[in-house]
Amino acid sequence: MTRVEGFGQRLDRSRPIVFTFDGVPYRGLVGDTLASALLANGVTILGRSVGLGRPRGVVAAGAEDPCSLVDIEAPYAEPMRLATTIELVDGLVARGLPGQGRLSPEPDRARYDSVHLHVDVAAVGAGPAGLVAALVAARAGLRVALVDERPAPGGSLVPVPAWVDEAKAELAASTDVTHLQRTTAFALYDDNLLLALQRRTDHLDASPENAVRTRIWRIRAKEIVVATGAHERTIASADNDRPGVLLARSAFEFLHRYAVLVGRRIVLLTTNDAAISLLPDLEAAGAEIVAVIDVREGVGVAGVLGDTRVAGVVLTDGRTLDCDALLVSGGWNPAVHLFSQGGGKLRYDDGLGAFVPAGPVDGVTVLGSASGVLGEGTVLRQSRVRAEAIVRRLGASPSAGSVGPAVTPASVDPGAVRWSIRPDSADPTTLTSHFVDLQRDATIADIARAVGTGMSSVEHVKRYTTIGTAHDQGKTSGVLASGIVSELTGVPLGQLGTTTYRPPYAPVPFAALAGRDRGDLYEPVRVTAVHDWHVAHGAEFEPVGQWLRPRHYPLDGESMGDAVRRETAAVRSGVGILDGSTLGTIDVQGPDAGVFLDLIYTNLISSLKPGMVRYGVMCGVDGMVIDDGTVMRLEPERFIVFTTTGGAAKILDWMEEWLQTEWPQLRVRLCSLTDHWATFPVVGPRSRALIGSVFADIDVSNEAFGFMAVRETSFGGVPVRLARVSFSGELAYEVNVDSRYALDLWEILISAGQPYGLTPYGTETMHVLRAEKGYPIIGQDTDGTVTPHDLALSWAVSKKKIDFIGKRSLARPITTAPGRRQLVGLLPADRLSVLTEGSQLVAVGSADLDAARQQGPVAMLGFVTSSYASVALERPFALALLDDGFARIGSTLTAVHNGVGVPVEVTSHVLYDPEGARRDG
């Protein structure tokens, strides 16, 4: 293989490029792809297959290639890129894959960006059909986007005719046209949202820190034009994965675009005349056409000779031919991926031997080869007619000028349909070298085994064999696999159908999808209005539901355990303060707000009086707990719902979904207040004295301000809300204030609390306090299989309400059966072990545990969900989910802690102040 003169339309022969592949330096030219440059240098093996380790080379010239994956190491690092789509640049360093790609150990310093674009018409594909559609729409004064994955327009036209450059110039002159080459449209979603990945080349001349490597275009269009062309397909035959077996049209493109002759002695295996028409140019370039094997004449290629590349072929009639390249053309598959993603249905066209659009989709039009139309003249005529219809549909008038060259429409014979070449007498399960998906090493034998198990759906066969699940998403293998299933089962291909096309059409780097959301911006970090105070006072933080919350406040030399013991002791004996502003806060208003909340919660909310608070539990439709919290009624038609920190966004979305889709008749409005209000629990025996001293106008006695009551007041003219709510079992008040004034009020409370020994405490202390009281954390002490009854919250499930989410499921036998996993407490017998969360609970005694393990798996009865050391209990304790837990209270089990059995006593989940005497001070 070498460069040939008189070809290479897109090459600049005056500008050589030095690049390295597998540690060896080579020379290429500006305009080359990595694949074309390697072929020009005689490199045919680009890597090894992922399963069998067989040599793999170039099969196609574009994004449909199933084999030429490489890792790029310089000038930037990116794994698993197709060599056929990598533009050659000076200093490029790449390596072939030894089966799988490798992530770079170096951080990626490039930038990734995204852009939103709104247009009237978005045309995908800059071949003849896409160019015509873009020109017609632009001339009508519409806003147009034209996206194409190649470096230059023209599609698969080679040599590229002059009219393509003229069309490009006209589009460039229009201010209403956004023309994006090197841009792959990879997804089409509802409401004509088109996503496209633009690979930029200007970053190669910029510093890595400032370079934009890729850009995601989010394009909204009134009309989408799918002009994505068609992919030539191969034929499954013995050893058809040898380097040197290429698609015929791709060999033609390598010659005309890159002046690369893929072989000196060529055999063509074809089902159609169009492939035969390519041979004169190959001969003119110096190739010898050894033979044309036309399956319509009853002969085929029975096998490919050679170890690391093609050395010859064996025909079905017994002849052997020496050659160094086998070109294959089994027909064409319209690239209908985007149409299918947009909701379009497909039908099998017997004449074309391919799947084509079955009917129209609102806002989506398919043109050219993607619609099953073959031949440049026919494509141009069809495209203009349909593009003018789009223009009229959008209320504009088509221009009367000519579009594209005057080419006489002529139909192209698609030829015969042939999916495989195999001996009629052969057991298909033995055809282990007849490759269908070259990237997955999947063969006819794999498909035969799938069919043999009884699989008749191509979707099932796909998953059994993994065909079509690699980077190429079945561009060369998907329809081929369907055809072979049809052959093996006798079921017509039109009845079988093909697998579903899903985004992305082509691989998209995760970095590109993330865009600027990387490093500290990878996930939004939310901080409370008092965050700077926490930092200044030495808080150690933990992330909770995107929030940074103080976990503890260590003094000099204190470990976390020391700090937590000090903080819990201060709360239990004096008074502490917590920044609880991260709790989800949802304002629920409207005449039907009470009715709505009755449906959302398991307990009755509508009976709550204004100025009072009620604890509530939410279940999913399966009856399992999804969140809990308190509900505050401020006015007859206004409630404030408090959720867990991590569940805030989920619960708001959950409530909106039910309101909008199931109960739209309810007059209710929801609004998140989480960022707008700050909440400060003031907790402990001395909390009443502190709150009374700061808010002197409020009678804080038990008689005047009872548990779960709300009082409105102000401080310095700023409205403040106080609630008697406790998540610790101690006397407690939650102070609510507009977050704009949160820091001021926090500092006032800190100052006023000094005479009372006020101690700030963090989330770790909060967890110890609530766990001692047996208050569960949803998501920590639950695992999606826990009902309110399993948490000893039967009292929070109304028996009076007609309905609520999960009510039916809570009555199912499986949710009321004995032996369910229930929340209990655990006390380690050694009074020393702080059990590891997740530790398994077993009935085997600790002394017998090793012997029981030798006999087989030991049955797990449950597991530890929360575990802490307790100052109040003067020993470690834990909460656990345990099979038939309530009935096991008082028994002894073994917790497998760090591989060692620790005897534990099963207790009630309420380990501290079970009578609740401390709640009122």
Short mmCIF file of C-alpha atoms in Angstrom, two decimals, residues 265-467:
data_model
loop_
_atom_site.label_atom_id
_atom_site.label_comp_id
_atom_site.label_asym_id
_atom_site.label_seq_id
_atom_site.Cartn_x
_atom_site.Cartn_y
_atom_site.Cartn_z
CA ARG A 265 -4.13 -7.38 -6.08
CA ILE A 266 -7.82 -6.97 -5.31
CA VAL A 267 -10.75 -9.38 -5.22
CA LEU A 268 -14.26 -7.90 -5.09
CA LEU A 269 -17.09 -9.81 -3.38
CA THR A 270 -20.35 -8.09 -4.27
CA THR A 271 -24.10 -8.39 -4.48
CA ASN A 272 -24.58 -5.34 -6.72
CA ASP A 273 -23.39 -3.48 -9.81
CA ALA A 274 -22.61 -0.23 -7.97
CA ALA A 275 -19.55 -1.81 -6.36
CA ILE A 276 -18.38 -3.09 -9.73
CA SER A 277 -18.54 0.46 -11.11
CA LEU A 278 -15.82 1.48 -8.62
CA LEU A 279 -13.21 -0.86 -10.09
CA PRO A 280 -11.99 1.24 -13.07
CA ASP A 281 -10.65 3.93 -10.72
CA LEU A 282 -8.83 1.32 -8.65
CA GLU A 283 -7.31 -0.10 -11.82
CA ALA A 284 -6.32 3.37 -12.97
CA ALA A 285 -4.48 3.80 -9.68
CA GLY A 286 -2.41 0.69 -10.37
CA ALA A 287 -4.39 -2.11 -8.77
CA GLU A 288 -4.93 -5.45 -10.46
CA ILE A 289 -8.50 -6.68 -10.19
CA VAL A 290 -7.91 -10.38 -9.71
CA ALA A 291 -11.58 -11.32 -9.78
CA VAL A 292 -15.12 -10.09 -9.28
CA ILE A 293 -17.03 -12.61 -7.17
CA ASP A 294 -20.70 -11.81 -7.78
CA VAL A 295 -22.96 -13.83 -5.51
CA ARG A 296 -25.78 -13.40 -8.03
CA GLU A 297 -23.83 -15.82 -10.23
CA GLY A 298 -23.87 -18.53 -7.60
CA VAL A 299 -20.31 -18.25 -6.33
CA GLY A 300 -18.91 -16.70 -3.18
CA VAL A 301 -15.88 -16.43 -0.92
CA ALA A 302 -15.70 -19.48 1.31
CA GLY A 303 -12.64 -18.33 3.26
CA VAL A 304 -9.85 -15.77 3.58
CA LEU A 305 -6.23 -16.88 3.65
CA GLY A 306 -3.40 -15.27 5.59
CA ASP A 307 -2.27 -14.95 9.18
CA THR A 308 -2.01 -11.24 9.93
CA ARG A 309 -3.51 -9.89 6.70
CA VAL A 310 -5.22 -11.06 3.52
CA ALA A 311 -3.01 -13.32 1.38
CA GLY A 312 -5.73 -14.89 -0.74
CA VAL A 313 -9.28 -16.21 -0.84
CA VAL A 314 -10.89 -19.59 -1.32
CA LEU A 315 -14.06 -19.60 -3.40
CA THR A 316 -17.10 -21.77 -2.90
CA ASP A 317 -16.34 -23.50 -6.18
CA GLY A 318 -12.97 -24.64 -4.80
CA ARG A 319 -10.71 -22.17 -6.56
CA THR A 320 -7.97 -20.32 -4.66
CA LEU A 321 -7.02 -16.77 -5.66
CA ASP A 322 -3.93 -14.89 -4.53
CA CYS A 323 -4.70 -11.30 -3.44
CA ASP A 324 -3.77 -8.77 -0.78
CA ALA A 325 -7.19 -7.12 -0.36
CA LEU A 326 -10.76 -8.36 -0.36
CA LEU A 327 -13.38 -5.68 -0.96
CA VAL A 328 -16.92 -6.53 0.09
CA SER A 329 -20.21 -4.91 -0.82
CA GLY A 330 -23.34 -6.56 0.54
CA GLY A 331 -25.67 -3.63 -0.14
CA TRP A 332 -26.61 -0.61 1.97
CA ASN A 333 -28.30 0.07 5.29
CA PRO A 334 -29.91 3.53 5.51
CA ALA A 335 -28.58 5.39 8.55
CA VAL A 336 -31.97 5.75 10.22
CA HIS A 337 -30.64 6.02 13.76
CA LEU A 338 -31.78 9.60 14.44
CA PHE A 339 -35.15 8.99 12.80
CA SER A 340 -35.69 6.00 15.06
CA GLN A 341 -34.54 7.95 18.13
CA GLY A 342 -37.10 10.62 17.22
CA GLY A 343 -39.92 8.08 17.46
CA GLY A 344 -39.94 6.88 13.85
CA LYS A 345 -40.95 3.32 13.00
CA LEU A 346 -39.07 1.18 10.47
CA ARG A 347 -40.18 -1.30 7.82
CA TYR A 348 -38.22 -3.81 5.83
CA ASP A 349 -37.91 -3.02 2.12
CA ASP A 350 -37.56 -6.30 0.24
CA GLY A 351 -36.28 -4.60 -2.90
CA LEU A 352 -33.59 -2.66 -1.08
CA GLY A 353 -32.89 -5.42 1.42
CA ALA A 354 -32.82 -2.91 4.25
CA PHE A 355 -34.91 -1.16 6.88
CA VAL A 356 -36.31 2.24 5.89
CA PRO A 357 -38.64 4.78 7.55
CA ALA A 358 -42.15 3.33 7.72
CA GLY A 359 -43.97 6.63 7.85
CA PRO A 360 -43.72 10.31 8.72
CA VAL A 361 -42.88 11.73 12.12
CA ASP A 362 -44.02 15.23 12.99
CA GLY A 363 -41.12 17.62 12.66
CA VAL A 364 -38.73 15.02 11.20
CA THR A 365 -38.06 14.49 7.48
CA VAL A 366 -35.70 11.85 6.08
CA LEU A 367 -33.96 12.58 2.78
CA GLY A 368 -31.66 10.80 0.35
CA SER A 369 -30.02 7.46 1.04
CA ALA A 370 -31.23 7.53 4.63
CA SER A 371 -34.75 7.18 3.24
CA GLY A 372 -33.75 4.33 0.95
CA VAL A 373 -33.27 6.42 -2.21
CA LEU A 374 -30.07 5.59 -4.10
CA GLY A 375 -28.41 7.56 -6.93
CA GLU A 376 -27.21 11.16 -6.88
CA GLY A 377 -29.76 12.47 -9.38
CA THR A 378 -32.71 10.87 -7.63
CA VAL A 379 -31.46 12.06 -4.25
CA LEU A 380 -31.13 15.67 -5.44
CA ARG A 381 -34.61 15.72 -6.94
CA GLN A 382 -36.27 14.12 -3.91
CA SER A 383 -34.41 16.38 -1.50
CA ARG A 384 -35.45 19.58 -3.23
CA VAL A 385 -39.13 18.57 -3.37
CA ARG A 386 -39.24 17.61 0.30
CA ALA A 387 -37.18 20.62 1.42
CA GLU A 388 -39.57 22.97 -0.35
CA ALA A 389 -42.46 21.25 1.44
CA ILE A 390 -40.74 21.92 4.77
CA VAL A 391 -40.29 25.58 3.86
CA ARG A 392 -43.98 25.95 3.05
CA ARG A 393 -44.95 24.13 6.24
CA LEU A 394 -42.98 26.74 8.19
CA GLY A 395 -44.82 29.57 6.46
CA ALA A 396 -42.07 30.67 4.05
CA SER A 397 -41.79 30.61 0.26
CA PRO A 398 -39.18 28.54 -1.59
CA SER A 399 -36.80 30.34 -3.91
CA ALA A 400 -37.11 29.74 -7.64
CA GLY A 401 -33.36 29.37 -8.18
CA SER A 402 -31.62 26.11 -8.98
CA VAL A 403 -30.19 24.01 -6.20
CA GLY A 404 -27.31 21.68 -6.99
CA PRO A 405 -26.30 20.39 -10.40
CA ALA A 406 -28.67 19.29 -13.12
CA VAL A 407 -28.32 15.53 -12.82
CA THR A 408 -30.76 13.19 -14.50
CA PRO A 409 -32.61 11.11 -11.91
CA ALA A 410 -31.82 7.46 -12.32
CA SER A 411 -32.67 4.50 -10.15
CA VAL A 412 -29.85 2.38 -8.77
CA ASP A 413 -30.28 -1.36 -8.58
CA PRO A 414 -29.53 -2.36 -4.96
CA GLY A 415 -28.58 -5.82 -6.12
CA ALA A 416 -29.18 -9.09 -4.32
CA VAL A 417 -29.52 -9.68 -0.58
CA ARG A 418 -26.95 -12.01 0.94
CA TRP A 419 -26.20 -12.07 4.67
CA SER A 420 -23.71 -14.90 4.88
CA ILE A 421 -21.69 -17.37 2.88
CA ARG A 422 -21.56 -20.76 4.60
CA PRO A 423 -21.77 -24.41 3.64
CA ASP A 424 -25.37 -25.59 3.54
CA SER A 425 -24.42 -28.78 5.37
CA ALA A 426 -22.49 -27.06 8.16
CA ASP A 427 -23.82 -26.92 11.70
CA PRO A 428 -24.10 -23.16 12.23
CA THR A 429 -22.91 -23.50 15.83
CA THR A 430 -19.51 -24.55 14.42
CA LEU A 431 -19.08 -21.37 12.33
CA THR A 432 -16.81 -19.70 14.85
CA SER A 433 -14.82 -17.73 12.28
CA HIS A 434 -17.78 -16.24 10.37
CA PHE A 435 -17.71 -12.83 12.05
CA VAL A 436 -20.82 -10.68 12.37
CA ASP A 437 -19.59 -8.08 14.90
CA LEU A 438 -15.83 -7.67 14.57
CA GLN A 439 -15.50 -5.47 17.64
CA ARG A 440 -17.27 -7.97 19.89
CA ASP A 441 -15.73 -11.09 18.23
CA ALA A 442 -19.31 -12.29 17.71
CA THR A 443 -19.91 -14.90 15.03
CA ILE A 444 -22.64 -16.86 13.31
CA ALA A 445 -21.97 -19.59 15.87
CA ASP A 446 -22.90 -17.18 18.67
CA ILE A 447 -26.15 -16.28 16.94
CA ALA A 448 -26.89 -19.97 16.32
CA ARG A 449 -26.41 -20.76 20.00
CA ALA A 450 -28.76 -17.93 20.94
CA VAL A 451 -31.39 -19.17 18.53
CA GLY A 452 -30.82 -22.70 19.81
CA THR A 453 -31.77 -21.62 23.33
CA GLY A 454 -35.15 -20.55 22.01
CA MET A 455 -34.48 -16.86 21.51
CA SER A 456 -36.52 -15.55 18.62
CA SER A 457 -36.35 -11.80 19.26
CA VAL A 458 -33.40 -9.94 17.77
CA GLU A 459 -33.33 -7.83 20.94
CA HIS A 460 -32.72 -10.98 22.98
CA VAL A 461 -30.13 -12.25 20.51
CA LYS A 462 -28.33 -8.92 20.75
CA ARG A 463 -28.00 -9.21 24.49
CA TYR A 464 -27.04 -12.88 24.40
CA THR A 465 -24.29 -12.30 21.84
CA THR A 466 -23.43 -8.61 22.64
CA ILE A 467 -23.69 -7.87 18.90
#
